[in-house]
């Protein structure tokens, strides 16, 4: 079977999805599971930008360096390249469904559906929030990353 591949998608690709990418990268290494991992945004406002400084700081606090990540917009080929595309909230899922090509390989679904008790819920956008909101987003993406690693190491 080919290596699992996962794309995380939020709105700007500067807060939540880079954190999800970093969390899964770290856990996959820890667990010795090979997964192709990337992130993107449905919007294009931040294309080419580094993650939000608050996300960079938060990741650093947990021992991860995401300062080299650069935002990009989700594109047609992602639906043909990734086995799994996870939306960070229901609006992102709606937007992905709107742009998905008619035939593609990716399973497109909501990220928090992977976490027991969180079906249908969002990783809340911390962009207009405070440090606590970033911590909550981090806890959420870590719970989802744990579920993914479990799924792929089983
Ligand atoms: P993200 O957060 O989708 O988690 O990267 C946001 C980043 C930027 C904006 C909104 C959300 N924005 O409106 O520019």
JSON list of C-alpha atoms and ligand atoms in Angstrom, two decimals:
[
{"chain": "A", "resi": 1, "resn": "UNK", "atom": "CA", "xyz": [0.00, 0.00, 0.00]},
{"chain": "A", "resi": 2, "resn": "UNK", "atom": "CA", "xyz": [1.29, 3.49, -0.76]},
{"chain": "A", "resi": 3, "resn": "UNK", "atom": "CA", "xyz": [2.26, 5.85, 2.02]},
{"chain": "A", "resi": 4, "resn": "UNK", "atom": "CA", "xyz": [-0.65, 7.74, 3.56]},
{"chain": "A", "resi": 5, "resn": "UNK", "atom": "CA", "xyz": [-0.84, 11.40, 2.58]},
{"chain": "A", "resi": 6, "resn": "UNK", "atom": "CA", "xyz": [-2.65, 14.09, 4.52]},
{"chain": "A", "resi": 7, "resn": "UNK", "atom": "CA", "xyz": [-3.41, 17.72, 3.71]},
{"chain": "A", "resi": 8, "resn": "UNK", "atom": "CA", "xyz": [-4.77, 20.03, 6.42]},
{"chain": "A", "resi": 9, "resn": "UNK", "atom": "CA", "xyz": [-6.85, 22.97, 5.22]},
{"chain": "A", "resi": 10, "resn": "UNK", "atom": "CA", "xyz": [-7.94, 26.07, 7.13]},
{"chain": "A", "resi": 11, "resn": "UNK", "atom": "CA", "xyz": [-8.79, 29.57, 5.93]},
{"chain": "A", "resi": 12, "resn": "UNK", "atom": "CA", "xyz": [-5.48, 31.42, 5.88]},
{"chain": "A", "resi": 13, "resn": "UNK", "atom": "CA", "xyz": [-2.87, 28.62, 6.29]},
{"chain": "A", "resi": 14, "resn": "UNK", "atom": "CA", "xyz": [-1.09, 30.75, 8.88]},
{"chain": "A", "resi": 15, "resn": "UNK", "atom": "CA", "xyz": [-2.64, 29.60, 12.19]},
{"chain": "A", "resi": 16, "resn": "UNK", "atom": "CA", "xyz": [-4.49, 26.29, 12.50]},
{"chain": "A", "resi": 17, "resn": "UNK", "atom": "CA", "xyz": [-3.39, 24.16, 9.56]},
{"chain": "A", "resi": 18, "resn": "UNK", "atom": "CA", "xyz": [0.35, 24.85, 10.03]},
{"chain": "A", "resi": 19, "resn": "UNK", "atom": "CA", "xyz": [-0.08, 23.82, 13.68]},
{"chain": "A", "resi": 20, "resn": "UNK", "atom": "CA", "xyz": [-1.89, 20.66, 12.59]},
{"chain": "A", "resi": 21, "resn": "UNK", "atom": "CA", "xyz": [0.91, 19.95, 10.11]},
{"chain": "A", "resi": 22, "resn": "UNK", "atom": "CA", "xyz": [3.56, 20.43, 12.81]},
{"chain": "A", "resi": 23, "resn": "UNK", "atom": "CA", "xyz": [1.68, 18.30, 15.36]},
{"chain": "A", "resi": 24, "resn": "UNK", "atom": "CA", "xyz": [1.27, 15.39, 12.95]},
{"chain": "A", "resi": 25, "resn": "UNK", "atom": "CA", "xyz": [4.86, 15.65, 11.67]},
{"chain": "A", "resi": 26, "resn": "UNK", "atom": "CA", "xyz": [6.15, 15.41, 15.24]},
{"chain": "A", "resi": 27, "resn": "UNK", "atom": "CA", "xyz": [3.90, 12.53, 16.23]},
{"chain": "A", "resi": 28, "resn": "UNK", "atom": "CA", "xyz": [4.58, 10.59, 13.05]},
{"chain": "A", "resi": 29, "resn": "UNK", "atom": "CA", "xyz": [8.33, 10.83, 13.72]},
{"chain": "A", "resi": 30, "resn": "UNK", "atom": "CA", "xyz": [7.83, 9.76, 17.35]},
{"chain": "A", "resi": 31, "resn": "UNK", "atom": "CA", "xyz": [5.72, 6.79, 16.26]},
{"chain": "A", "resi": 32, "resn": "UNK", "atom": "CA", "xyz": [7.99, 5.87, 13.36]},
{"chain": "A", "resi": 33, "resn": "UNK", "atom": "CA", "xyz": [5.13, 6.17, 10.85]},
{"chain": "A", "resi": 34, "resn": "UNK", "atom": "CA", "xyz": [5.82, 7.52, 7.36]},
{"chain": "A", "resi": 35, "resn": "UNK", "atom": "CA", "xyz": [3.12, 10.00, 6.30]},
{"chain": "A", "resi": 36, "resn": "UNK", "atom": "CA", "xyz": [3.25, 12.68, 3.60]},
{"chain": "A", "resi": 37, "resn": "UNK", "atom": "CA", "xyz": [1.98, 15.84, 5.30]},
{"chain": "A", "resi": 38, "resn": "UNK", "atom": "CA", "xyz": [1.18, 19.34, 4.05]},
{"chain": "A", "resi": 39, "resn": "UNK", "atom": "CA", "xyz": [-1.19, 22.22, 4.76]},
{"chain": "A", "resi": 40, "resn": "UNK", "atom": "CA", "xyz": [-2.97, 24.89, 2.74]},
{"chain": "A", "resi": 41, "resn": "UNK", "atom": "CA", "xyz": [-5.64, 27.58, 2.99]},
{"chain": "A", "resi": 42, "resn": "UNK", "atom": "CA", "xyz": [-8.91, 28.06, 1.16]},
{"chain": "A", "resi": 43, "resn": "UNK", "atom": "CA", "xyz": [-8.15, 31.79, 1.02]},
{"chain": "A", "resi": 44, "resn": "UNK", "atom": "CA", "xyz": [-5.28, 33.49, -0.78]},
{"chain": "A", "resi": 45, "resn": "UNK", "atom": "CA", "xyz": [-4.63, 36.53, 1.45]},
{"chain": "A", "resi": 46, "resn": "UNK", "atom": "CA", "xyz": [-1.55, 35.09, 3.10]},
{"chain": "A", "resi": 47, "resn": "UNK", "atom": "CA", "xyz": [0.03, 33.13, 0.24]},
{"chain": "A", "resi": 48, "resn": "UNK", "atom": "CA", "xyz": [3.81, 33.11, 0.67]},
{"chain": "A", "resi": 49, "resn": "UNK", "atom": "CA", "xyz": [3.62, 34.36, 4.25]},
{"chain": "A", "resi": 50, "resn": "UNK", "atom": "CA", "xyz": [5.19, 32.67, 7.28]},
{"chain": "A", "resi": 51, "resn": "UNK", "atom": "CA", "xyz": [2.76, 31.44, 9.95]},
{"chain": "A", "resi": 52, "resn": "UNK", "atom": "CA", "xyz": [1.26, 33.99, 12.35]},
{"chain": "A", "resi": 53, "resn": "UNK", "atom": "CA", "xyz": [3.93, 34.94, 14.94]},
{"chain": "A", "resi": 54, "resn": "UNK", "atom": "CA", "xyz": [1.63, 33.68, 17.72]},
{"chain": "A", "resi": 55, "resn": "UNK", "atom": "CA", "xyz": [1.48, 30.25, 16.06]},
{"chain": "A", "resi": 56, "resn": "UNK", "atom": "CA", "xyz": [5.26, 30.24, 15.59]},
{"chain": "A", "resi": 57, "resn": "UNK", "atom": "CA", "xyz": [5.71, 31.11, 19.28]},
{"chain": "A", "resi": 58, "resn": "UNK", "atom": "CA", "xyz": [3.24, 28.44, 20.41]},
{"chain": "A", "resi": 59, "resn": "UNK", "atom": "CA", "xyz": [4.92, 25.74, 18.31]},
{"chain": "A", "resi": 60, "resn": "UNK", "atom": "CA", "xyz": [8.30, 26.83, 19.67]},
{"chain": "A", "resi": 61, "resn": "UNK", "atom": "CA", "xyz": [6.93, 26.43, 23.20]},
{"chain": "A", "resi": 62, "resn": "UNK", "atom": "CA", "xyz": [6.21, 22.79, 22.34]},
{"chain": "A", "resi": 63, "resn": "UNK", "atom": "CA", "xyz": [9.64, 22.29, 20.79]},
{"chain": "A", "resi": 64, "resn": "UNK", "atom": "CA", "xyz": [8.68, 22.65, 17.12]},
{"chain": "A", "resi": 65, "resn": "UNK", "atom": "CA", "xyz": [9.96, 25.16, 14.56]},
{"chain": "A", "resi": 66, "resn": "UNK", "atom": "CA", "xyz": [7.36, 26.20, 12.00]},
{"chain": "A", "resi": 67, "resn": "UNK", "atom": "CA", "xyz": [9.00, 29.52, 11.09]},
{"chain": "A", "resi": 68, "resn": "UNK", "atom": "CA", "xyz": [10.05, 28.14, 7.71]},
{"chain": "A", "resi": 69, "resn": "UNK", "atom": "CA", "xyz": [6.53, 27.13, 6.66]},
{"chain": "A", "resi": 70, "resn": "UNK", "atom": "CA", "xyz": [4.98, 29.27, 3.92]},
{"chain": "A", "resi": 71, "resn": "UNK", "atom": "CA", "xyz": [1.26, 29.66, 3.27]},
{"chain": "A", "resi": 72, "resn": "UNK", "atom": "CA", "xyz": [-0.26, 28.44, 0.05]},
{"chain": "A", "resi": 73, "resn": "UNK", "atom": "CA", "xyz": [-3.76, 28.12, -1.32]},
{"chain": "A", "resi": 74, "resn": "UNK", "atom": "CA", "xyz": [-5.37, 24.74, -1.87]},
{"chain": "A", "resi": 75, "resn": "UNK", "atom": "CA", "xyz": [-5.30, 23.79, -5.57]},
{"chain": "A", "resi": 76, "resn": "UNK", "atom": "CA", "xyz": [-6.96, 21.36, -7.90]},
{"chain": "A", "resi": 77, "resn": "UNK", "atom": "CA", "xyz": [-4.05, 18.91, -7.97]},
{"chain": "A", "resi": 78, "resn": "UNK", "atom": "CA", "xyz": [-4.26, 18.49, -4.17]},
{"chain": "A", "resi": 79, "resn": "UNK", "atom": "CA", "xyz": [-7.48, 16.52, -4.65]},
{"chain": "A", "resi": 80, "resn": "UNK", "atom": "CA", "xyz": [-5.63, 14.12, -6.95]},
{"chain": "A", "resi": 81, "resn": "UNK", "atom": "CA", "xyz": [-2.45, 13.91, -4.91]},
{"chain": "A", "resi": 82, "resn": "UNK", "atom": "CA", "xyz": [-3.56, 13.53, -1.28]},
{"chain": "A", "resi": 83, "resn": "UNK", "atom": "CA", "xyz": [-5.41, 10.52, 0.06]},
{"chain": "A", "resi": 84, "resn": "UNK", "atom": "CA", "xyz": [-6.96, 12.59, 2.82]},
{"chain": "A", "resi": 85, "resn": "UNK", "atom": "CA", "xyz": [-7.86, 16.26, 3.01]},
{"chain": "A", "resi": 86, "resn": "UNK", "atom": "CA", "xyz": [-8.96, 17.45, 6.44]},
{"chain": "A", "resi": 87, "resn": "UNK", "atom": "CA", "xyz": [-10.86, 20.71, 6.90]},
{"chain": "A", "resi": 88, "resn": "UNK", "atom": "CA", "xyz": [-10.19, 22.47, 10.17]},
{"chain": "A", "resi": 89, "resn": "UNK", "atom": "CA", "xyz": [-13.77, 23.74, 10.46]},
{"chain": "A", "resi": 90, "resn": "UNK", "atom": "CA", "xyz": [-17.16, 23.21, 8.82]},
{"chain": "A", "resi": 91, "resn": "UNK", "atom": "CA", "xyz": [-16.90, 26.37, 6.69]},
{"chain": "A", "resi": 92, "resn": "UNK", "atom": "CA", "xyz": [-13.56, 25.19, 5.26]},
{"chain": "A", "resi": 93, "resn": "UNK", "atom": "CA", "xyz": [-15.20, 21.83, 4.54]},
{"chain": "A", "resi": 94, "resn": "UNK", "atom": "CA", "xyz": [-18.02, 23.60, 2.67]},
{"chain": "A", "resi": 95, "resn": "UNK", "atom": "CA", "xyz": [-15.49, 25.62, 0.69]},
{"chain": "A", "resi": 96, "resn": "UNK", "atom": "CA", "xyz": [-13.53, 22.47, -0.19]},
{"chain": "A", "resi": 97, "resn": "UNK", "atom": "CA", "xyz": [-16.72, 20.76, -1.35]},
{"chain": "A", "resi": 98, "resn": "UNK", "atom": "CA", "xyz": [-17.44, 23.79, -3.55]},
{"chain": "A", "resi": 99, "resn": "UNK", "atom": "CA", "xyz": [-14.07, 23.63, -5.33]},
{"chain": "A", "resi": 100, "resn": "UNK", "atom": "CA", "xyz": [-13.44, 19.87, -5.38]},
{"chain": "A", "resi": 101, "resn": "UNK", "atom": "CA", "xyz": [-13.09, 18.46, -8.90]},
{"chain": "A", "resi": 102, "resn": "UNK", "atom": "CA", "xyz": [-15.79, 16.00, -9.94]},
{"chain": "A", "resi": 103, "resn": "UNK", "atom": "CA", "xyz": [-13.44, 13.00, -9.87]},
{"chain": "A", "resi": 104, "resn": "UNK", "atom": "CA", "xyz": [-10.59, 12.77, -7.40]},
{"chain": "A", "resi": 105, "resn": "UNK", "atom": "CA", "xyz": [-8.91, 10.38, -5.00]},
{"chain": "A", "resi": 106, "resn": "UNK", "atom": "CA", "xyz": [-8.96, 12.43, -1.79]},
{"chain": "A", "resi": 107, "resn": "UNK", "atom": "CA", "xyz": [-11.27, 11.62, 1.09]},
{"chain": "A", "resi": 108, "resn": "UNK", "atom": "CA", "xyz": [-12.43, 15.09, 2.17]},
{"chain": "A", "resi": 109, "resn": "UNK", "atom": "CA", "xyz": [-13.70, 15.41, 5.72]},
{"chain": "A", "resi": 110, "resn": "UNK", "atom": "CA", "xyz": [-13.77, 17.39, 8.91]},
{"chain": "A", "resi": 111, "resn": "UNK", "atom": "CA", "xyz": [-10.65, 16.99, 11.05]},
{"chain": "A", "resi": 112, "resn": "UNK", "atom": "CA", "xyz": [-12.37, 16.86, 14.43]},
{"chain": "A", "resi": 113, "resn": "UNK", "atom": "CA", "xyz": [-14.56, 13.97, 13.26]},
{"chain": "A", "resi": 114, "resn": "UNK", "atom": "CA", "xyz": [-11.48, 11.88, 14.08]},
{"chain": "A", "resi": 115, "resn": "UNK", "atom": "CA", "xyz": [-11.63, 12.82, 17.75]},
{"chain": "A", "resi": 116, "resn": "UNK", "atom": "CA", "xyz": [-14.14, 10.98, 19.97]},
{"chain": "A", "resi": 117, "resn": "UNK", "atom": "CA", "xyz": [-16.82, 13.35, 21.23]},
{"chain": "A", "resi": 118, "resn": "UNK", "atom": "CA", "xyz": [-15.94, 16.13, 18.76]},
{"chain": "A", "resi": 119, "resn": "UNK", "atom": "CA", "xyz": [-17.79, 15.01, 15.63]},
{"chain": "A", "resi": 120, "resn": "UNK", "atom": "CA", "xyz": [-18.98, 17.95, 13.55]},
{"chain": "A", "resi": 121, "resn": "UNK", "atom": "CA", "xyz": [-17.06, 20.55, 15.54]},
{"chain": "A", "resi": 122, "resn": "UNK", "atom": "CA", "xyz": [-14.48, 23.14, 14.54]},
{"chain": "A", "resi": 123, "resn": "UNK", "atom": "CA", "xyz": [-10.92, 23.82, 15.49]},
{"chain": "A", "resi": 124, "resn": "UNK", "atom": "CA", "xyz": [-11.90, 27.37, 16.42]},
{"chain": "A", "resi": 125, "resn": "UNK", "atom": "CA", "xyz": [-10.12, 30.08, 14.46]},
{"chain": "A", "resi": 126, "resn": "UNK", "atom": "CA", "xyz": [-7.72, 31.79, 16.91]},
{"chain": "A", "resi": 127, "resn": "UNK", "atom": "CA", "xyz": [-6.74, 34.59, 14.49]},
{"chain": "A", "resi": 128, "resn": "UNK", "atom": "CA", "xyz": [-8.89, 37.20, 16.21]},
{"chain": "A", "resi": 129, "resn": "UNK", "atom": "CA", "xyz": [-8.47, 35.52, 19.59]},
{"chain": "A", "resi": 130, "resn": "UNK", "atom": "CA", "xyz": [-5.88, 35.41, 22.34]},
{"chain": "A", "resi": 131, "resn": "UNK", "atom": "CA", "xyz": [-3.19, 33.06, 23.63]},
{"chain": "A", "resi": 132, "resn": "UNK", "atom": "CA", "xyz": [-5.80, 30.80, 25.21]},
{"chain": "A", "resi": 133, "resn": "UNK", "atom": "CA", "xyz": [-7.47, 30.36, 21.82]},
{"chain": "A", "resi": 134, "resn": "UNK", "atom": "CA", "xyz": [-4.15, 29.33, 20.27]},
{"chain": "A", "resi": 135, "resn": "UNK", "atom": "CA", "xyz": [-3.63, 26.84, 23.11]},
{"chain": "A", "resi": 136, "resn": "UNK", "atom": "CA", "xyz": [-7.10, 25.39, 22.49]},
{"chain": "A", "resi": 137, "resn": "UNK", "atom": "CA", "xyz": [-6.36, 25.10, 18.75]},
{"chain": "A", "resi": 138, "resn": "UNK", "atom": "CA", "xyz": [-3.10, 23.35, 19.61]},
{"chain": "A", "resi": 139, "resn": "UNK", "atom": "CA", "xyz": [-4.84, 20.89, 21.94]},
{"chain": "A", "resi": 140, "resn": "UNK", "atom": "CA", "xyz": [-7.41, 20.13, 19.23]},
{"chain": "A", "resi": 141, "resn": "UNK", "atom": "CA", "xyz": [-4.89, 19.52, 16.44]},
{"chain": "A", "resi": 142, "resn": "UNK", "atom": "CA", "xyz": [-2.80, 17.36, 18.78]},
{"chain": "A", "resi": 143, "resn": "UNK", "atom": "CA", "xyz": [-5.83, 15.19, 19.61]},
{"chain": "A", "resi": 144, "resn": "UNK", "atom": "CA", "xyz": [-6.52, 14.78, 15.90]},
{"chain": "A", "resi": 145, "resn": "UNK", "atom": "CA", "xyz": [-2.85, 14.05, 15.16]},
{"chain": "A", "resi": 146, "resn": "UNK", "atom": "CA", "xyz": [-2.88, 11.34, 17.84]},
{"chain": "A", "resi": 147, "resn": "UNK", "atom": "CA", "xyz": [-5.94, 9.77, 16.23]},
{"chain": "A", "resi": 148, "resn": "UNK", "atom": "CA", "xyz": [-4.28, 9.87, 12.80]},
{"chain": "A", "resi": 149, "resn": "UNK", "atom": "CA", "xyz": [-1.05, 8.28, 14.00]},
{"chain": "A", "resi": 150, "resn": "UNK", "atom": "CA", "xyz": [-3.05, 5.56, 15.73]},
{"chain": "A", "resi": 151, "resn": "UNK", "atom": "CA", "xyz": [-4.95, 4.95, 12.52]},
{"chain": "A", "resi": 152, "resn": "UNK", "atom": "CA", "xyz": [-1.81, 4.67, 10.39]},
{"chain": "A", "resi": 153, "resn": "UNK", "atom": "CA", "xyz": [0.31, 2.68, 12.82]},
{"chain": "A", "resi": 154, "resn": "UNK", "atom": "CA", "xyz": [-2.34, 0.04, 13.42]},
{"chain": "B", "resi": 1, "resn": "LIG", "atom": "P1", "xyz": [-6.23, 30.23, 9.93]},
{"chain": "B", "resi": 1, "resn": "LIG", "atom": "O1", "xyz": [-6.52, 31.63, 10.60]},
{"chain": "B", "resi": 1, "resn": "LIG", "atom": "O2", "xyz": [-7.35, 29.97, 8.97]},
{"chain": "B", "resi": 1, "resn": "LIG", "atom": "O3", "xyz": [-6.22, 29.29, 11.09]},
{"chain": "B", "resi": 1, "resn": "LIG", "atom": "O4", "xyz": [-4.88, 30.35, 9.26]},
{"chain": "B", "resi": 1, "resn": "LIG", "atom": "C1", "xyz": [-6.81, 32.80, 9.89]},
{"chain": "B", "resi": 1, "resn": "LIG", "atom": "C2", "xyz": [-5.81, 33.51, 9.31]},
{"chain": "B", "resi": 1, "resn": "LIG", "atom": "C3", "xyz": [-6.08, 34.68, 8.64]},
{"chain": "B", "resi": 1, "resn": "LIG", "atom": "C4", "xyz": [-7.38, 35.13, 8.56]},
{"chain": "B", "resi": 1, "resn": "LIG", "atom": "C5", "xyz": [-8.41, 34.40, 9.14]},
{"chain": "B", "resi": 1, "resn": "LIG", "atom": "C6", "xyz": [-8.12, 33.24, 9.79]},
{"chain": "B", "resi": 1, "resn": "LIG", "atom": "N1", "xyz": [-7.67, 36.35, 7.89]},
{"chain": "B", "resi": 1, "resn": "LIG", "atom": "O5", "xyz": [-8.84, 36.76, 7.93]},
{"chain": "B", "resi": 1, "resn": "LIG", "atom": "O6", "xyz": [-6.78, 36.94, 7.30]}
]
